[in-house]
Short mmCIF file of C-alpha atoms and ligand atoms in Angstrom, two decimals:
data_model
loop_
_atom_site.label_atom_id
_atom_site.label_comp_id
_atom_site.label_asym_id
_atom_site.label_seq_id
_atom_site.Cartn_x
_atom_site.Cartn_y
_atom_site.Cartn_z
CA UNK A 55 30.79 -15.50 -13.71
CA UNK A 56 27.55 -14.32 -15.28
CA UNK A 57 26.70 -10.71 -14.53
CA UNK A 58 24.56 -7.86 -15.77
CA UNK A 59 25.06 -4.16 -16.16
CA UNK A 60 24.03 -1.06 -18.05
CA UNK A 61 26.00 -0.50 -21.24
CA UNK A 62 26.24 2.05 -24.00
CA UNK A 63 25.84 0.21 -27.32
CA UNK A 64 26.97 3.21 -29.38
CA UNK A 65 27.87 6.87 -28.90
CA UNK A 66 24.31 8.02 -29.50
CA UNK A 67 22.27 5.19 -27.96
CA UNK A 68 20.70 5.26 -24.51
CA UNK A 69 22.19 3.07 -21.78
CA UNK A 70 20.52 -0.36 -21.80
CA UNK A 71 20.83 -3.65 -19.87
CA UNK A 72 23.74 -5.85 -20.94
CA UNK A 73 24.40 -9.43 -19.85
CA UNK A 74 28.06 -10.44 -19.90
CA UNK A 75 30.72 -12.61 -18.20
CA UNK A 76 33.31 -11.57 -15.64
CA UNK A 77 36.60 -13.46 -15.93
CA UNK A 78 37.31 -16.53 -13.80
CA UNK A 79 39.41 -15.58 -10.76
CA UNK A 80 43.16 -15.44 -11.25
CA UNK A 81 45.33 -16.25 -8.25
CA UNK A 82 45.55 -12.58 -7.18
CA UNK A 83 41.96 -11.58 -8.05
CA UNK A 84 39.13 -10.41 -5.84
CA UNK A 85 35.51 -10.93 -6.99
CA UNK A 86 33.24 -8.18 -5.76
CA UNK A 87 29.46 -7.86 -5.58
CA UNK A 88 28.83 -4.20 -6.41
CA UNK A 89 26.47 -2.42 -4.02
CA UNK A 90 26.78 1.20 -5.17
CA UNK A 91 28.15 2.79 -8.30
CA UNK A 92 28.81 6.52 -8.62
CA UNK A 93 27.96 8.33 -11.85
CA UNK A 94 30.90 10.50 -12.94
CA UNK A 95 30.87 13.20 -15.61
CA UNK A 96 33.67 11.34 -17.40
CA UNK A 97 31.40 8.29 -17.80
CA UNK A 98 29.09 10.45 -19.87
CA UNK A 99 31.96 11.97 -21.90
CA UNK A 100 33.40 8.51 -22.57
CA UNK A 101 30.18 6.80 -23.70
CA UNK A 102 29.36 9.81 -25.88
CA UNK A 103 32.70 9.35 -27.64
CA UNK A 104 33.84 12.86 -26.65
CA UNK A 105 37.29 11.51 -25.83
CA UNK A 106 37.63 9.26 -28.88
CA UNK A 107 36.06 6.08 -30.27
CA UNK A 108 35.04 3.43 -27.73
CA UNK A 109 34.78 -0.36 -27.79
CA UNK A 110 30.98 -0.77 -27.51
CA UNK A 111 29.06 -2.22 -25.79
CA UNK A 112 30.71 -0.38 -22.93
CA UNK A 113 29.78 -0.53 -19.24
CA UNK A 114 31.12 2.65 -17.60
CA UNK A 115 31.56 3.34 -13.88
CA UNK A 116 34.71 3.87 -11.82
CA UNK A 117 33.34 4.75 -8.40
CA UNK A 118 32.59 1.29 -7.10
CA UNK A 119 31.59 0.18 -3.62
CA UNK A 120 30.93 -3.48 -2.88
CA UNK A 121 31.52 -6.57 -0.83
CA UNK A 122 34.04 -9.35 -1.44
CA UNK A 123 32.37 -12.48 -2.80
CA UNK A 124 35.42 -14.65 -3.46
CA UNK A 125 39.22 -14.36 -3.47
CA UNK A 126 41.96 -16.07 -5.48
CA UNK A 127 44.41 -18.39 -3.65
CA UNK A 128 47.21 -15.78 -3.49
CA UNK A 129 45.10 -12.90 -2.16
CA UNK A 130 46.31 -11.92 1.29
CA UNK A 131 44.68 -8.56 2.07
CA UNK A 132 40.99 -9.32 1.59
CA UNK A 133 38.50 -11.87 2.79
CA UNK A 134 34.99 -12.82 1.77
CA UNK A 135 32.57 -10.27 3.21
CA UNK A 136 34.99 -7.31 3.43
CA UNK A 137 33.63 -3.96 2.26
CA UNK A 138 35.79 -2.72 -0.57
CA UNK A 139 36.05 -0.20 -3.35
CA UNK A 140 37.48 0.12 -6.85
CA UNK A 141 38.34 3.45 -8.46
CA UNK A 142 39.50 4.55 -11.89
CA UNK A 143 42.26 1.95 -12.43
CA UNK A 144 42.30 -1.85 -12.30
CA UNK A 145 45.90 -2.62 -13.27
CA UNK A 146 49.32 -1.20 -14.17
CA UNK A 147 52.77 -2.65 -14.93
CA UNK A 148 53.79 -2.74 -11.22
CA UNK A 149 57.44 -2.49 -12.30
CA UNK A 150 58.22 1.08 -13.44
CA UNK A 151 59.39 3.98 -11.26
CA UNK A 152 55.89 5.52 -11.09
CA UNK A 153 54.28 2.25 -9.99
CA UNK A 154 57.16 1.78 -7.56
CA UNK A 155 56.43 4.99 -5.74
CA UNK A 156 52.68 4.54 -5.73
CA UNK A 157 51.61 6.70 -8.65
CA UNK A 158 50.15 3.99 -10.84
CA UNK A 159 48.01 6.62 -12.60
CA UNK A 160 51.23 7.71 -14.32
CA UNK A 161 52.52 4.19 -15.02
CA UNK A 162 55.16 4.43 -17.77
CA UNK A 163 53.55 1.51 -19.54
CA UNK A 164 50.03 2.86 -19.17
CA UNK A 165 47.64 2.02 -16.36
CA UNK A 166 44.53 0.02 -17.22
CA UNK A 167 41.38 2.10 -16.74
CA UNK A 168 38.42 0.42 -15.04
CA UNK A 169 36.44 0.36 -18.28
CA UNK A 170 37.04 0.52 -22.00
CA UNK A 171 40.65 -0.70 -22.12
CA UNK A 172 42.31 -4.05 -22.91
CA UNK A 173 43.14 -6.29 -19.95
CA UNK A 174 46.93 -6.63 -19.66
CA UNK A 175 46.83 -10.44 -19.84
CA UNK A 176 43.95 -11.44 -22.12
CA UNK A 177 43.31 -8.23 -24.03
CA UNK A 178 39.57 -8.43 -23.31
CA UNK A 179 37.96 -5.02 -22.77
CA UNK A 180 37.50 -3.96 -19.15
CA UNK A 181 33.92 -3.21 -18.08
CA UNK A 182 33.12 -0.88 -15.21
CA UNK A 183 30.91 -0.44 -12.22
CA UNK A 184 27.45 0.04 -13.72
CA UNK A 185 27.13 -3.69 -13.12
CA UNK A 186 26.37 -6.33 -10.52
CA UNK A 187 29.89 -7.78 -10.18
CA UNK A 188 33.50 -6.97 -10.94
CA UNK A 189 36.77 -8.94 -10.76
CA UNK A 190 39.91 -6.92 -9.95
CA UNK A 191 43.47 -7.83 -8.94
CA UNK A 192 43.98 -7.24 -5.22
CA UNK A 193 46.54 -4.43 -5.63
CA UNK A 194 43.78 -2.19 -7.05
CA UNK A 195 41.14 -2.97 -4.45
CA UNK A 196 40.61 -0.39 -1.69
CA UNK A 197 39.43 -0.96 1.85
CA UNK A 198 36.29 0.99 2.79
CA UNK A 199 36.53 2.07 6.44
CA UNK A 200 33.63 1.11 8.72
CA UNK A 201 32.93 4.76 9.55
CA UNK A 202 31.92 5.59 5.98
CA UNK A 203 28.31 5.33 4.86
CA UNK A 204 28.55 2.83 1.98
CA UNK A 205 25.73 4.49 0.05
CA UNK A 206 27.61 7.81 -0.02
CA UNK A 207 31.23 6.67 -0.30
CA UNK A 208 31.49 5.84 -4.03
CA UNK A 209 32.32 9.35 -5.34
CA UNK A 210 35.37 9.50 -3.05
CA UNK A 211 36.99 7.01 -5.46
CA UNK A 212 37.09 9.55 -8.31
CA UNK A 213 35.82 13.00 -7.31
CA UNK A 214 37.45 12.62 -3.89
CA UNK A 215 40.89 11.44 -4.96
CA UNK A 216 41.00 13.85 -7.93
CA UNK A 217 40.77 16.81 -5.56
CA UNK A 218 42.65 15.27 -2.59
CA UNK A 219 45.76 14.53 -4.65
CA UNK A 220 46.53 18.15 -5.67
CA UNK A 221 45.73 19.37 -2.14
CA UNK A 222 48.38 16.93 -0.86
CA UNK A 223 50.84 17.59 -3.70
CA UNK A 224 50.81 21.33 -2.94
CA UNK A 225 50.98 20.73 0.83
CA UNK A 226 47.70 22.33 1.83
CA UNK A 227 47.30 22.60 5.58
CA UNK A 228 46.43 24.95 8.37
CA UNK A 229 46.42 28.55 7.15
CA UNK A 230 46.60 27.70 3.42
CA UNK A 231 44.41 29.84 1.21
CA UNK A 232 42.58 27.75 -1.36
CA UNK A 233 40.21 28.73 -4.17
CA UNK A 234 37.88 26.21 -5.78
CA UNK A 235 36.39 27.03 -9.18
CA UNK A 236 33.00 25.40 -9.64
CA UNK A 237 30.80 23.73 -7.06
CA UNK A 238 29.84 20.52 -8.85
CA UNK A 239 30.79 16.95 -7.99
CA UNK A 240 34.53 17.69 -7.89
CA UNK A 241 34.24 21.20 -6.48
CA UNK A 242 32.20 20.36 -3.43
CA UNK A 243 34.62 17.56 -2.51
CA UNK A 244 37.57 19.95 -2.97
CA UNK A 245 35.94 22.38 -0.53
CA UNK A 246 35.19 19.74 2.11
CA UNK A 247 38.67 18.19 1.92
CA UNK A 248 40.56 21.50 1.97
CA UNK A 249 38.48 22.75 4.92
CA UNK A 250 39.23 19.52 6.83
CA UNK A 251 42.95 20.08 6.15
CA UNK A 252 42.67 23.47 7.87
CA UNK A 253 42.63 25.71 4.81
CA UNK A 254 40.60 28.84 4.29
CA UNK A 255 38.52 28.10 1.22
CA UNK A 256 36.84 30.47 -1.22
CA UNK A 257 34.51 29.21 -3.91
CA UNK A 258 34.82 30.89 -7.30
CA UNK A 259 31.70 30.92 -9.39
CA UNK A 260 30.04 32.99 -12.09
CA UNK A 261 27.66 34.46 -9.49
CA UNK A 262 27.12 34.39 -5.73
CA UNK A 263 23.95 32.28 -6.26
CA UNK A 264 25.51 29.27 -4.50
CA UNK A 265 26.76 31.28 -1.48
CA UNK A 266 24.63 29.37 1.07
CA UNK A 267 25.62 26.03 -0.44
CA UNK A 268 29.31 26.99 -0.29
CA UNK A 269 29.13 28.16 3.32
CA UNK A 270 27.16 25.06 4.35
CA UNK A 271 30.13 22.86 3.39
CA UNK A 272 32.70 25.05 5.12
CA UNK A 273 33.79 27.63 2.56
CA UNK A 274 34.39 31.11 3.95
CA UNK A 275 32.54 32.65 1.04
CA UNK A 276 32.01 32.86 -2.65
CA UNK A 277 33.73 35.16 -5.11
CA UNK A 278 31.83 35.98 -8.32
CA UNK A 279 34.15 35.91 -11.31
CA UNK A 280 31.83 38.41 -13.04
CA UNK A 281 32.32 41.00 -10.26
CA UNK A 282 35.38 42.90 -11.51
CA UNK A 283 35.76 44.93 -8.32
CA UNK A 284 35.62 41.90 -6.01
CA UNK A 285 38.06 40.04 -8.27
CA UNK A 286 40.51 42.97 -8.18
CA UNK A 287 40.26 43.14 -4.39
CA UNK A 288 41.06 39.43 -4.14
CA UNK A 289 44.24 39.70 -6.25
CA UNK A 290 47.25 37.74 -4.95
CA UNK A 291 45.21 36.25 -2.09
CA UNK A 292 45.40 32.50 -2.77
CA UNK A 293 48.08 29.82 -2.60
CA UNK A 294 46.31 27.18 -4.67
CA UNK A 295 43.29 27.20 -6.94
CA UNK A 296 41.59 23.93 -7.91
CA UNK A 297 39.87 24.43 -11.25
CA UNK A 298 37.05 21.90 -11.66
CA UNK A 299 35.29 23.49 -14.64
CA UNK A 300 34.69 20.60 -17.07
CA UNK A 301 34.56 22.66 -20.28
CA UNK A 302 36.92 24.89 -22.28
CA UNK A 303 37.45 28.24 -20.51
CA UNK A 304 39.99 31.00 -19.88
CA UNK A 305 42.06 30.76 -16.69
CA UNK A 306 43.56 34.25 -17.03
CA UNK A 307 41.11 36.06 -14.69
CA UNK A 308 41.73 33.45 -11.98
CA UNK A 309 45.52 33.41 -12.30
CA UNK A 310 45.77 36.93 -10.84
CA UNK A 311 44.07 35.69 -7.68
CA UNK A 312 47.16 33.57 -6.94
CA UNK A 313 49.87 34.89 -4.67
CA UNK A 314 53.50 34.81 -5.85
CA UNK A 315 54.47 31.18 -6.58
CA UNK A 316 50.82 30.13 -6.41
CA UNK A 317 49.46 27.33 -8.59
CA UNK A 318 46.21 26.85 -10.45
CA UNK A 319 45.54 23.13 -10.97
CA UNK A 320 43.22 21.98 -13.71
CA UNK A 321 41.28 18.83 -12.84
CA UNK A 322 38.06 19.38 -14.82
CA UNK A 323 38.59 20.14 -18.49
CA UNK A 324 40.35 17.41 -20.46
CA UNK A 325 41.11 18.95 -23.84
CA UNK A 326 41.76 22.39 -25.28
CA UNK A 327 41.67 25.56 -23.17
CA UNK A 328 41.08 29.10 -24.34
CA UNK A 329 44.39 30.92 -24.92
CA UNK A 330 45.60 32.70 -21.83
CA UNK A 331 47.72 35.74 -21.09
CA UNK A 332 51.17 34.93 -19.75
CA UNK A 333 51.35 38.22 -17.84
CA UNK A 334 50.00 36.94 -14.47
CA UNK A 335 52.26 33.86 -14.77
CA UNK A 336 55.39 35.94 -15.40
CA UNK A 337 54.57 38.74 -12.96
CA UNK A 338 54.51 36.45 -9.94
CA UNK A 339 56.06 33.14 -10.93
CA UNK A 340 52.57 31.63 -10.92
CA UNK A 341 51.91 28.23 -12.44
CA UNK A 342 49.12 26.48 -14.28
CA UNK A 343 49.27 22.74 -13.70
CA UNK A 344 47.16 19.63 -14.22
CA UNK A 345 46.47 16.61 -12.04
CA UNK A 346 44.93 13.17 -12.62
CA UNK A 347 43.25 11.10 -9.85
CA UNK A 348 45.94 9.69 -7.50
CA UNK A 349 47.74 6.41 -6.88
CA UNK A 350 46.28 3.43 -5.02
CA UNK A 351 48.01 4.35 -1.76
CA UNK A 352 46.74 7.93 -1.91
CA UNK A 353 43.24 6.72 -2.78
CA UNK A 354 43.28 4.61 0.39
CA UNK A 355 44.47 7.74 2.23
CA UNK A 356 41.54 9.84 1.04
CA UNK A 357 39.08 7.10 2.05
CA UNK A 358 40.64 6.97 5.52
CA UNK A 359 40.75 10.79 5.70
CA UNK A 360 37.04 11.04 4.83
CA UNK A 361 36.21 8.42 7.48
CA UNK A 362 38.26 10.26 10.09
CA UNK A 363 36.72 13.67 9.31
CA UNK A 364 33.20 12.42 8.59
CA UNK A 365 33.31 13.70 5.01
CA UNK A 366 30.78 12.30 2.57
CA UNK A 367 30.07 13.50 -0.95
CA UNK A 368 26.57 14.89 -1.49
CA UNK A 369 24.81 11.98 -3.16
CA UNK A 370 21.43 11.27 -4.67
CA UNK A 371 20.66 7.56 -4.76
CA UNK A 372 18.97 6.37 -7.93
CA UNK A 373 17.91 3.02 -9.39
CA UNK A 374 20.08 1.69 -12.26
CA UNK A 375 17.26 2.14 -14.77
CA UNK A 376 17.28 5.88 -14.04
CA UNK A 377 20.76 6.22 -15.54
CA UNK A 378 19.57 7.81 -18.80
CA UNK A 379 17.66 10.44 -16.88
CA UNK A 380 20.73 11.14 -14.71
CA UNK A 381 22.96 11.45 -17.80
CA UNK A 382 20.52 13.89 -19.34
CA UNK A 383 20.50 16.14 -16.26
CA UNK A 384 24.30 15.95 -15.94
CA UNK A 385 24.72 16.75 -19.63
CA UNK A 386 22.70 19.94 -19.24
CA UNK A 387 24.99 21.46 -16.61
CA UNK A 388 26.96 21.21 -13.48
CA UNK A 389 25.05 19.61 -10.64
CA UNK A 390 26.19 20.12 -7.07
CA UNK A 391 25.87 16.47 -6.12
CA UNK A 392 26.68 13.03 -7.42
CA UNK A 393 24.20 10.43 -8.62
CA UNK A 394 24.91 7.04 -7.06
CA UNK A 395 23.20 3.94 -8.36
CA UNK A 396 21.97 1.38 -5.86
CA UNK A 397 23.14 -1.77 -7.65
CA UNK A 398 21.25 -4.09 -5.28
CA UNK A 399 18.25 -3.19 -7.47
CA UNK A 400 19.87 -5.05 -10.37
CA UNK A 401 19.46 -8.80 -10.75
CA UNK A 402 21.39 -11.18 -13.01
CA UNK A 403 18.12 -13.05 -13.67
CA UNK A 404 16.27 -9.92 -14.83
ZN1 ZN B 402 35.40 9.92 -12.60
ZN1 ZN B 403 54.14 1.04 -14.14
#
């Protein structure tokens, strides 16, 4: 199938149109016409080569919303016309213990990311959602509930699941006290999801500048990490902290905010962290943990949860040719919303 997308041709080149072929349908494949594609911070890191060399030209994008165009003969769950999504993975071994219990993101044999990795059967490099079409095996296709606004659902597939999974893992519910560090794409989803689960949520930020923004999405307030007195007063007041800061930083000042047995989960920075003091960890059995997206089943759960609670990420719809501009703004700092490309603007004949 002929398709078109926006690709990075090298680590320092701008994104540019790229015509390429999607594979012919295998028996268990679903062909999808992409309608919306979210722009994730990790797309930018990946194409820039921040996380290692890449197989260029590379089409990023792992927050994909579309409609089923065609299905292989063995596909049972989807029909032509269904509204569907694809997140950060397109395949895994489907045989190990992690795949067995629905945590394909931790597949013992390595899951296949949506872009930039060899296909398990042919070895050809996967290409992501900044494109008109995608072909994915049915086990990695998600159902998009009718109640979700398609134009604002894409970021649930990465930003949503990345914050939903730790909230579920640490059993957040009514009465839980949750802190969220950073109010960018991940942070604002963490706030909305935790509030919908019944938690009391505090946003942690360098200043109280985003107080109105935080309250508007349900947080009870904002705590400025630079305000030593306020930080001291808030000591031992949280059960879970979701740390969405995407750069190297020190978690020590935040660790003291955790109650005994509390956990700080890192979901933003992938790479080195500034050395931290073990004192708050020891003096309260506190933990620092990490978390990576979620399995297919849990990703379906977060989509259904967002539909049920009318949760949508804050999105700004852009045309595909605005991607370089969006990357530039994202590269400069944390933005409190997600760019979502309207892929209907892209034509294979262009
Ligand atoms: Zn992402
Ligand atoms: Zn596996």
